[in-house]
Amino acid sequence: MPERKLHIGVLTSVHPPLDTRIFHREAKAARDMGARVTLVAPGAPDHPVDGIAFRSLPSWGGRAGRPFRWPVLWWKAWRLKADIYHIHDPELLPWGLFLHWVSRKPVIYDSHEYLREDISTKHWIPRAIRGPLARFADWFEKRVAKRLSAVVTVTEDMGERFKPFQARVAVVRNLPPSSARPEVMDVERAPDVVYAGLLNAARGLDILFETSRMVHERHPETRFRMVGTVEWHDVDPALQAKAEDEWQAVGVDFVGTVPFEEVAPLLAHGSIGWLPRSPHDLNNLLAWPNKLVEYMAAGLPIVASDLPTQAAVIAEARCGVVVEALSARAHAEAICELLENPERARSLGEAGLEAS
């Protein structure tokens, strides 16, 4: 009789089923350690993927439809009869607590954002209620989380916020799996600046056009390859109004979202990894910069905003250049310097690769 595997139910009402952190990092890591994993998510496939089973939630309705998913998610989670449940969204906290009480099984809460600050920047929430709602959500999150079995965070600072409430906290960094590391030896690199991840005002979209324009004047062969979703809210309307050919004329290519397995090879064929994050978002200031580690694993020298956490990693690894966060000129100068000094760029990239 085969040995029974530990069954982990992974629950999300917000994220896509093949989410990078949830599916490719956490679920696969649990699978590799011998667990049986079932992921409940909106629009999930009706068949296993890479050894992970799925249960699908309705994906219609956008944000307004999410509350209708919660009881469906709870029922499907209950029917899994899993040994452990892992919830990924603050909105699932009351449902997770109810599941914990009814099933008498451990429920773990995954906290990978600064919730109060995150809500304060949500453009779709009326500005008048953002502050009160953010404070209430922060209060609610801490008090419910302490009644669950454990909390997983991505930084020590985030974990410290739960400890006064007697929550059991474990820090698990949001790092790329070793299987996602690209082959970087003898790769032919284009003279491109690469960016991977969500791109919005808080992550450098405001300075992208001007930075690329200045680099393009000195290095017209260089392209800025922006991989991921673009969010235009809170961005200068004049930037949003620019036609695609205007962006391409200054060297910007919006690649869009690509499959997870294509990101690492794409990075490995670039020349510089770019992290132009803004200091106005606390998640940028304190959160662990997982994209930085992906750039390091691709052997890329890095140009990044002077934000504390990512600046400390870059300084320790000696893998890049840190510049004034909101200055397009400072970013452009650093990028041009690396393009014009390939030996230095190679040395920084090799240092990052070794440190990763």
mmCIF file of C-alpha atoms in Angstrom, residues 3-323:
data_model
loop_
_atom_site.group_PDB
_atom_site.id
_atom_site.type_symbol
_atom_site.label_atom_id
_atom_site.label_comp_id
_atom_site.label_asym_id
_atom_site.label_seq_id
_atom_site.Cartn_x
_atom_site.Cartn_y
_atom_site.Cartn_z
ATOM 1 C CA GLU A 3 2.429 5.814 1.658
ATOM 2 C CA ARG A 4 -0.176 8.538 2.082
ATOM 3 C CA LYS A 5 1.095 11.976 1.080
ATOM 4 C CA LEU A 6 0.481 15.162 3.044
ATOM 5 C CA HIS A 7 -2.325 17.010 1.235
ATOM 6 C CA ILE A 8 -2.001 20.810 0.992
ATOM 7 C CA GLY A 9 -4.905 22.943 -0.204
ATOM 8 C CA VAL A 10 -3.742 26.269 -1.674
ATOM 9 C CA LEU A 11 -6.511 28.881 -1.882
ATOM 10 C CA THR A 12 -6.771 32.170 -3.781
ATOM 11 C CA SER A 13 -9.753 34.217 -4.939
ATOM 12 C CA VAL A 14 -7.656 36.915 -6.631
ATOM 13 C CA HIS A 15 -4.613 35.438 -8.347
ATOM 14 C CA PRO A 16 -4.543 33.461 -11.600
ATOM 15 C CA PRO A 17 -4.033 29.698 -11.287
ATOM 16 C CA LEU A 18 -0.480 29.768 -12.679
ATOM 17 C CA ASP A 19 0.618 32.741 -10.569
ATOM 18 C CA THR A 20 4.395 32.996 -10.253
ATOM 19 C CA ARG A 21 4.576 32.992 -6.454
ATOM 20 C CA ILE A 22 1.665 30.661 -5.715
ATOM 21 C CA PHE A 23 2.008 28.032 -8.440
ATOM 22 C CA HIS A 24 5.582 28.161 -9.712
ATOM 23 C CA ARG A 25 7.278 28.784 -6.362
ATOM 24 C CA GLU A 26 5.193 27.594 -3.440
ATOM 25 C CA ALA A 27 2.987 24.855 -4.891
ATOM 26 C CA LYS A 28 5.824 23.317 -6.889
ATOM 27 C CA ALA A 29 8.172 23.503 -3.895
ATOM 28 C CA ALA A 30 5.615 21.610 -1.774
ATOM 29 C CA ARG A 31 5.199 19.055 -4.558
ATOM 30 C CA ASP A 32 8.972 18.592 -4.784
ATOM 31 C CA MET A 33 9.066 17.879 -1.038
ATOM 32 C CA GLY A 34 6.621 15.017 -1.511
ATOM 33 C CA ALA A 35 3.282 16.688 -0.770
ATOM 34 C CA ARG A 36 0.088 16.340 -2.741
ATOM 35 C CA VAL A 37 -1.060 19.841 -3.726
ATOM 36 C CA THR A 38 -4.476 21.066 -4.874
ATOM 37 C CA LEU A 39 -4.816 24.711 -5.915
ATOM 38 C CA VAL A 40 -8.220 26.437 -5.823
ATOM 39 C CA ALA A 41 -8.222 29.556 -8.027
ATOM 40 C CA PRO A 42 -10.398 31.542 -10.466
ATOM 41 C CA GLY A 43 -10.410 30.096 -13.961
ATOM 42 C CA ALA A 44 -8.243 27.118 -13.022
ATOM 43 C CA PRO A 45 -7.745 24.328 -15.589
ATOM 44 C CA ASP A 46 -9.759 21.127 -15.286
ATOM 45 C CA HIS A 47 -6.638 18.961 -15.387
ATOM 46 C CA PRO A 48 -3.396 18.739 -13.384
ATOM 47 C CA VAL A 49 -0.419 20.855 -14.450
ATOM 48 C CA ASP A 50 3.094 19.716 -13.517
ATOM 49 C CA GLY A 51 1.692 17.412 -10.864
ATOM 50 C CA ILE A 52 -0.512 20.087 -9.239
ATOM 51 C CA ALA A 53 -4.279 19.430 -9.122
ATOM 52 C CA PHE A 54 -6.823 22.251 -9.505
ATOM 53 C CA ARG A 55 -10.319 23.245 -8.483
ATOM 54 C CA SER A 56 -11.785 26.161 -10.403
ATOM 55 C CA LEU A 57 -13.673 29.206 -9.123
ATOM 56 C CA PRO A 58 -15.901 31.469 -11.239
ATOM 57 C CA SER A 59 -13.746 34.118 -12.920
ATOM 58 C CA TRP A 60 -16.486 36.445 -14.123
ATOM 59 C CA GLY A 61 -17.456 39.761 -12.585
ATOM 60 C CA GLY A 62 -14.054 41.332 -11.991
ATOM 61 C CA ARG A 63 -13.642 42.912 -8.551
ATOM 62 C CA ALA A 64 -17.409 43.151 -8.092
ATOM 63 C CA GLY A 65 -17.717 39.400 -8.589
ATOM 64 C CA ARG A 66 -15.104 38.403 -6.029
ATOM 65 C CA PRO A 67 -17.436 38.250 -3.004
ATOM 66 C CA PHE A 68 -19.518 35.662 -4.864
ATOM 67 C CA ARG A 69 -16.424 33.454 -5.132
ATOM 68 C CA TRP A 70 -15.748 33.344 -1.399
ATOM 69 C CA PRO A 71 -18.457 30.868 -0.329
ATOM 70 C CA VAL A 72 -17.706 28.736 -3.415
ATOM 71 C CA LEU A 73 -14.030 28.695 -2.479
ATOM 72 C CA TRP A 74 -14.832 27.792 1.130
ATOM 73 C CA TRP A 75 -17.061 24.898 0.046
ATOM 74 C CA LYS A 76 -14.484 23.537 -2.391
ATOM 75 C CA ALA A 77 -11.747 23.875 0.231
ATOM 76 C CA TRP A 78 -13.866 22.049 2.806
ATOM 77 C CA ARG A 79 -14.533 19.232 0.337
ATOM 78 C CA LEU A 80 -10.811 18.789 -0.315
ATOM 79 C CA LYS A 81 -10.354 17.419 3.222
ATOM 80 C CA ALA A 82 -6.753 18.630 3.019
ATOM 81 C CA ASP A 83 -4.298 18.234 5.882
ATOM 82 C CA ILE A 84 -3.176 21.880 5.679
ATOM 83 C CA TYR A 85 -4.683 24.941 4.006
ATOM 84 C CA HIS A 86 -2.687 27.902 2.690
ATOM 85 C CA ILE A 87 -4.648 31.100 1.937
ATOM 86 C CA HIS A 88 -3.181 33.900 -0.168
ATOM 87 C CA ASP A 89 -5.537 36.875 0.009
ATOM 88 C CA PRO A 90 -6.500 39.173 2.900
ATOM 89 C CA GLU A 91 -10.126 38.987 1.788
ATOM 90 C CA LEU A 92 -10.072 35.254 2.590
ATOM 91 C CA LEU A 93 -9.075 35.748 6.235
ATOM 92 C CA PRO A 94 -12.589 35.368 7.723
ATOM 93 C CA TRP A 95 -13.226 32.361 5.468
ATOM 94 C CA GLY A 96 -9.880 30.887 6.452
ATOM 95 C CA LEU A 97 -10.689 31.320 10.123
ATOM 96 C CA PHE A 98 -14.079 29.662 9.614
ATOM 97 C CA LEU A 99 -12.380 26.807 7.733
ATOM 98 C CA HIS A 100 -9.883 26.439 10.590
ATOM 99 C CA TRP A 101 -12.685 26.190 13.165
ATOM 100 C CA VAL A 102 -14.840 23.761 11.171
ATOM 101 C CA SER A 103 -12.160 21.476 9.738
ATOM 102 C CA ARG A 104 -9.846 21.632 12.767
ATOM 103 C CA LYS A 105 -6.969 21.649 10.288
ATOM 104 C CA PRO A 106 -4.031 24.086 10.215
ATOM 105 C CA VAL A 107 -4.633 27.184 8.089
ATOM 106 C CA ILE A 108 -1.648 29.324 7.076
ATOM 107 C CA TYR A 109 -1.978 32.916 5.888
ATOM 108 C CA ASP A 110 0.449 34.168 3.224
ATOM 109 C CA SER A 111 1.122 37.890 3.707
ATOM 110 C CA HIS A 112 3.363 39.261 0.962
ATOM 111 C CA GLU A 113 2.180 42.890 0.789
ATOM 112 C CA TYR A 114 1.993 45.747 3.275
ATOM 113 C CA LEU A 115 -1.800 45.698 3.334
ATOM 114 C CA ARG A 116 -2.445 49.126 4.840
ATOM 115 C CA GLU A 117 -0.142 50.879 2.389
ATOM 116 C CA ASP A 118 -1.328 48.739 -0.517
ATOM 117 C CA ILE A 119 -4.975 49.727 0.009
ATOM 118 C CA SER A 120 -3.956 53.378 0.337
ATOM 119 C CA THR A 121 -2.726 53.312 -3.276
ATOM 120 C CA LYS A 122 -5.681 51.488 -4.881
ATOM 121 C CA HIS A 123 -6.972 53.870 -7.551
ATOM 122 C CA TRP A 124 -10.342 52.089 -7.818
ATOM 123 C CA ILE A 125 -11.221 52.731 -4.155
ATOM 124 C CA PRO A 126 -12.756 56.201 -3.615
ATOM 125 C CA ARG A 127 -10.067 58.449 -2.171
ATOM 126 C CA ALA A 128 -12.292 59.585 0.726
ATOM 127 C CA ILE A 129 -12.519 56.082 2.194
ATOM 128 C CA ARG A 130 -9.062 54.718 1.352
ATOM 129 C CA GLY A 131 -7.496 55.876 4.609
ATOM 130 C CA PRO A 132 -10.186 54.578 6.998
ATOM 131 C CA LEU A 133 -10.513 51.345 5.010
ATOM 132 C CA ALA A 134 -6.738 50.813 5.028
ATOM 133 C CA ARG A 135 -6.551 51.291 8.810
ATOM 134 C CA PHE A 136 -9.461 48.929 9.414
ATOM 135 C CA ALA A 137 -8.012 46.283 7.060
ATOM 136 C CA ASP A 138 -4.665 46.450 8.856
ATOM 137 C CA TRP A 139 -6.358 46.063 12.256
ATOM 138 C CA PHE A 140 -8.534 43.208 10.992
ATOM 139 C CA GLU A 141 -5.657 41.372 9.282
ATOM 140 C CA LYS A 142 -3.498 41.275 12.413
ATOM 141 C CA ARG A 143 -6.308 40.135 14.725
ATOM 142 C CA VAL A 144 -7.579 37.376 12.488
ATOM 143 C CA ALA A 145 -4.105 36.168 11.495
ATOM 144 C CA LYS A 146 -3.135 35.545 15.117
ATOM 145 C CA ARG A 147 -6.027 33.051 15.382
ATOM 146 C CA LEU A 148 -4.726 31.033 12.441
ATOM 147 C CA SER A 149 -2.004 28.410 12.626
ATOM 148 C CA ALA A 150 0.807 30.537 11.170
ATOM 149 C CA VAL A 151 1.647 33.526 8.990
ATOM 150 C CA VAL A 152 4.164 33.435 6.139
ATOM 151 C CA THR A 153 5.767 36.756 5.160
ATOM 152 C CA VAL A 154 8.495 37.693 2.679
ATOM 153 C CA THR A 155 10.583 40.058 4.842
ATOM 154 C CA GLU A 156 11.599 40.298 8.484
ATOM 155 C CA ASP A 157 10.040 43.763 8.734
ATOM 156 C CA MET A 158 6.700 42.443 7.523
ATOM 157 C CA GLY A 159 6.916 39.616 10.033
ATOM 158 C CA GLU A 160 7.672 41.998 12.898
ATOM 159 C CA ARG A 161 4.326 43.710 12.296
ATOM 160 C CA PHE A 162 2.495 40.520 13.248
ATOM 161 C CA LYS A 163 4.541 39.566 16.304
ATOM 162 C CA PRO A 164 2.935 42.050 18.761
ATOM 163 C CA PHE A 165 -0.318 40.176 18.116
ATOM 164 C CA GLN A 166 1.248 36.819 19.104
ATOM 165 C CA ALA A 167 1.013 35.447 15.566
ATOM 166 C CA ARG A 168 3.355 32.592 14.662
ATOM 167 C CA VAL A 169 5.456 33.999 11.815
ATOM 168 C CA ALA A 170 7.833 32.429 9.292
ATOM 169 C CA VAL A 171 9.786 34.462 6.720
ATOM 170 C CA VAL A 172 10.006 32.817 3.290
ATOM 171 C CA ARG A 173 11.686 34.985 0.689
ATOM 172 C CA ASN A 174 10.013 35.336 -2.698
ATOM 173 C CA LEU A 175 12.935 33.906 -4.672
ATOM 174 C CA PRO A 176 12.923 32.254 -8.100
ATOM 175 C CA PRO A 177 13.236 28.462 -8.042
ATOM 176 C CA SER A 178 16.536 27.022 -9.194
ATOM 177 C CA SER A 179 14.715 25.396 -12.117
ATOM 178 C CA ALA A 180 13.892 28.888 -13.445
ATOM 179 C CA ARG A 181 17.522 29.959 -13.667
ATOM 180 C CA PRO A 182 18.487 30.567 -17.296
ATOM 181 C CA GLU A 183 21.584 29.243 -19.021
ATOM 182 C CA VAL A 184 23.776 32.344 -19.132
ATOM 183 C CA MET A 185 27.129 30.974 -20.264
ATOM 184 C CA ASP A 186 28.035 31.913 -23.856
ATOM 185 C CA VAL A 187 24.667 33.593 -24.412
ATOM 186 C CA GLU A 188 24.646 36.240 -27.121
ATOM 187 C CA ARG A 189 23.306 39.362 -25.449
ATOM 188 C CA ALA A 190 21.548 42.194 -27.255
ATOM 189 C CA PRO A 191 22.330 45.748 -26.059
ATOM 190 C CA ASP A 192 18.917 45.895 -24.394
ATOM 191 C CA VAL A 193 17.635 47.131 -21.055
ATOM 192 C CA VAL A 194 15.140 44.614 -19.677
ATOM 193 C CA TYR A 195 12.376 45.014 -17.106
ATOM 194 C CA ALA A 196 10.129 42.190 -15.888
ATOM 195 C CA GLY A 197 6.958 42.478 -13.819
ATOM 196 C CA LEU A 198 4.024 44.799 -13.316
ATOM 197 C CA LEU A 199 4.812 48.275 -14.676
ATOM 198 C CA ASN A 200 2.941 51.261 -13.249
ATOM 199 C CA ALA A 201 3.565 54.723 -11.815
ATOM 200 C CA ALA A 202 5.077 53.299 -8.622
ATOM 201 C CA ARG A 203 7.421 51.054 -10.605
ATOM 202 C CA GLY A 204 8.958 53.501 -13.042
ATOM 203 C CA LEU A 205 6.389 54.055 -15.784
ATOM 204 C CA ASP A 206 6.491 57.818 -15.114
ATOM 205 C CA ILE A 207 10.178 58.055 -16.026
ATOM 206 C CA LEU A 208 10.344 55.343 -18.691
ATOM 207 C CA PHE A 209 9.801 57.556 -21.739
ATOM 208 C CA GLU A 210 12.317 60.215 -20.731
ATOM 209 C CA THR A 211 14.926 57.686 -19.586
ATOM 210 C CA SER A 212 14.669 55.735 -22.823
ATOM 211 C CA ARG A 213 14.743 58.917 -24.914
ATOM 212 C CA MET A 214 18.027 60.039 -23.334
ATOM 213 C CA VAL A 215 19.598 56.595 -23.706
ATOM 214 C CA HIS A 216 18.361 56.363 -27.304
ATOM 215 C CA GLU A 217 20.129 59.628 -28.193
ATOM 216 C CA ARG A 218 23.493 58.107 -27.268
ATOM 217 C CA HIS A 219 22.760 54.467 -28.086
ATOM 218 C CA PRO A 220 20.076 54.249 -30.789
ATOM 219 C CA GLU A 221 20.579 50.476 -31.051
ATOM 220 C CA THR A 222 19.431 49.936 -27.444
ATOM 221 C CA ARG A 223 15.869 48.838 -26.764
ATOM 222 C CA PHE A 224 13.951 48.951 -23.473
ATOM 223 C CA ARG A 225 12.135 45.611 -23.389
ATOM 224 C CA MET A 226 9.302 45.874 -20.846
ATOM 225 C CA VAL A 227 7.934 42.430 -19.998
ATOM 226 C CA GLY A 228 4.658 42.276 -18.075
ATOM 227 C CA THR A 229 1.365 44.053 -17.558
ATOM 228 C CA VAL A 230 1.204 47.860 -17.845
ATOM 229 C CA GLU A 231 -1.164 49.884 -15.612
ATOM 230 C CA TRP A 232 -1.677 53.479 -16.733
ATOM 231 C CA HIS A 233 -3.663 54.905 -13.806
ATOM 232 C CA ASP A 234 -1.927 57.719 -11.866
ATOM 233 C CA VAL A 235 0.410 58.251 -14.839
ATOM 234 C CA ASP A 236 0.739 61.591 -16.642
ATOM 235 C CA PRO A 237 -2.102 61.547 -19.238
ATOM 236 C CA ALA A 238 0.338 62.913 -21.828
ATOM 237 C CA LEU A 239 2.372 59.724 -21.530
ATOM 238 C CA GLN A 240 -0.673 57.513 -21.856
ATOM 239 C CA ALA A 241 -1.772 59.465 -24.927
ATOM 240 C CA LYS A 242 1.445 58.731 -26.808
ATOM 241 C CA ALA A 243 0.987 56.384 -29.721
ATOM 242 C CA GLU A 244 2.818 53.066 -29.911
ATOM 243 C CA ASP A 245 5.141 54.375 -32.624
ATOM 244 C CA GLU A 246 6.175 57.289 -30.363
ATOM 245 C CA TRP A 247 7.285 54.818 -27.691
ATOM 246 C CA GLN A 248 9.060 52.667 -30.256
ATOM 247 C CA ALA A 249 10.804 55.726 -31.683
ATOM 248 C CA VAL A 250 12.600 56.226 -28.353
ATOM 249 C CA GLY A 251 13.416 52.537 -28.036
ATOM 250 C CA VAL A 252 10.577 51.185 -25.851
ATOM 251 C CA ASP A 253 9.028 47.799 -26.615
ATOM 252 C CA PHE A 254 6.039 46.778 -24.487
ATOM 253 C CA VAL A 255 6.393 42.996 -24.728
ATOM 254 C CA GLY A 256 3.371 42.217 -22.557
ATOM 255 C CA THR A 257 2.863 39.134 -20.421
ATOM 256 C CA VAL A 258 4.804 36.027 -21.428
ATOM 257 C CA PRO A 259 4.665 32.462 -20.040
ATOM 258 C CA PHE A 260 6.671 31.924 -16.865
ATOM 259 C CA GLU A 261 9.208 29.633 -18.535
ATOM 260 C CA GLU A 262 10.019 32.290 -21.174
ATOM 261 C CA VAL A 263 10.910 35.085 -18.753
ATOM 262 C CA ALA A 264 14.321 33.818 -17.629
ATOM 263 C CA PRO A 265 15.678 33.179 -21.167
ATOM 264 C CA LEU A 266 14.416 36.605 -22.231
ATOM 265 C CA LEU A 267 16.301 38.234 -19.354
ATOM 266 C CA ALA A 268 19.442 36.260 -20.160
ATOM 267 C CA HIS A 269 19.557 37.766 -23.657
ATOM 268 C CA GLY A 270 19.506 41.352 -22.359
ATOM 269 C CA SER A 271 22.422 43.490 -21.194
ATOM 270 C CA ILE A 272 21.073 45.444 -18.195
ATOM 271 C CA GLY A 273 18.336 44.723 -15.642
ATOM 272 C CA TRP A 274 16.351 47.812 -14.638
ATOM 273 C CA LEU A 275 14.534 48.478 -11.330
ATOM 274 C CA PRO A 276 13.185 52.065 -11.467
ATOM 275 C CA ARG A 277 10.895 51.821 -8.446
ATOM 276 C CA SER A 278 9.444 54.885 -6.723
ATOM 277 C CA PRO A 279 10.014 55.663 -3.010
ATOM 278 C CA HIS A 280 6.384 56.762 -2.629
ATOM 279 C CA ASP A 281 5.188 53.162 -2.171
ATOM 280 C CA LEU A 282 6.117 51.454 1.120
ATOM 281 C CA ASN A 283 6.029 48.047 -0.549
ATOM 282 C CA ASN A 284 8.827 49.300 -2.810
ATOM 283 C CA LEU A 285 10.803 50.679 0.129
ATOM 284 C CA LEU A 286 10.710 47.601 2.350
ATOM 285 C CA ALA A 287 9.558 44.557 0.400
ATOM 286 C CA TRP A 288 12.063 41.966 -0.766
ATOM 287 C CA PRO A 289 12.915 42.784 -4.433
ATOM 288 C CA ASN A 290 12.496 39.352 -6.015
ATOM 289 C CA LYS A 291 12.943 40.774 -9.528
ATOM 290 C CA LEU A 292 16.398 41.910 -8.455
ATOM 291 C CA VAL A 293 17.335 38.309 -7.704
ATOM 292 C CA GLU A 294 15.952 37.199 -11.078
ATOM 293 C CA TYR A 295 18.193 39.761 -12.792
ATOM 294 C CA MET A 296 21.166 38.544 -10.762
ATOM 295 C CA ALA A 297 20.437 34.918 -11.701
ATOM 296 C CA ALA A 298 20.432 35.989 -15.370
ATOM 297 C CA GLY A 299 23.905 37.501 -14.988
ATOM 298 C CA LEU A 300 22.656 41.039 -15.616
ATOM 299 C CA PRO A 301 24.293 44.166 -14.199
ATOM 300 C CA ILE A 302 21.568 46.201 -12.508
ATOM 301 C CA VAL A 303 20.540 49.843 -12.515
ATOM 302 C CA ALA A 304 18.128 50.480 -9.647
ATOM 303 C CA SER A 305 16.471 53.217 -7.633
ATOM 304 C CA ASP A 306 18.099 54.062 -4.305
ATOM 305 C CA LEU A 307 15.527 52.302 -2.132
ATOM 306 C CA PRO A 308 16.815 50.788 1.131
ATOM 307 C CA THR A 309 16.202 47.064 0.701
ATOM 308 C CA GLN A 310 17.267 46.693 -2.913
ATOM 309 C CA ALA A 311 20.185 49.109 -2.459
ATOM 310 C CA ALA A 312 21.477 46.985 0.432
ATOM 311 C CA VAL A 313 21.320 43.797 -1.668
ATOM 312 C CA ILE A 314 23.111 45.477 -4.577
ATOM 313 C CA ALA A 315 25.801 46.901 -2.309
ATOM 314 C CA GLU A 316 26.449 43.551 -0.644
ATOM 315 C CA ALA A 317 26.574 41.651 -3.943
ATOM 316 C CA ARG A 318 28.366 44.455 -5.830
ATOM 317 C CA CYS A 319 26.172 43.709 -8.783
ATOM 318 C CA GLY A 320 24.899 47.068 -9.970
ATOM 319 C CA VAL A 321 24.489 50.823 -9.775
ATOM 320 C CA VAL A 322 22.062 52.647 -7.481
ATOM 321 C CA VAL A 323 20.742 56.060 -8.564
#
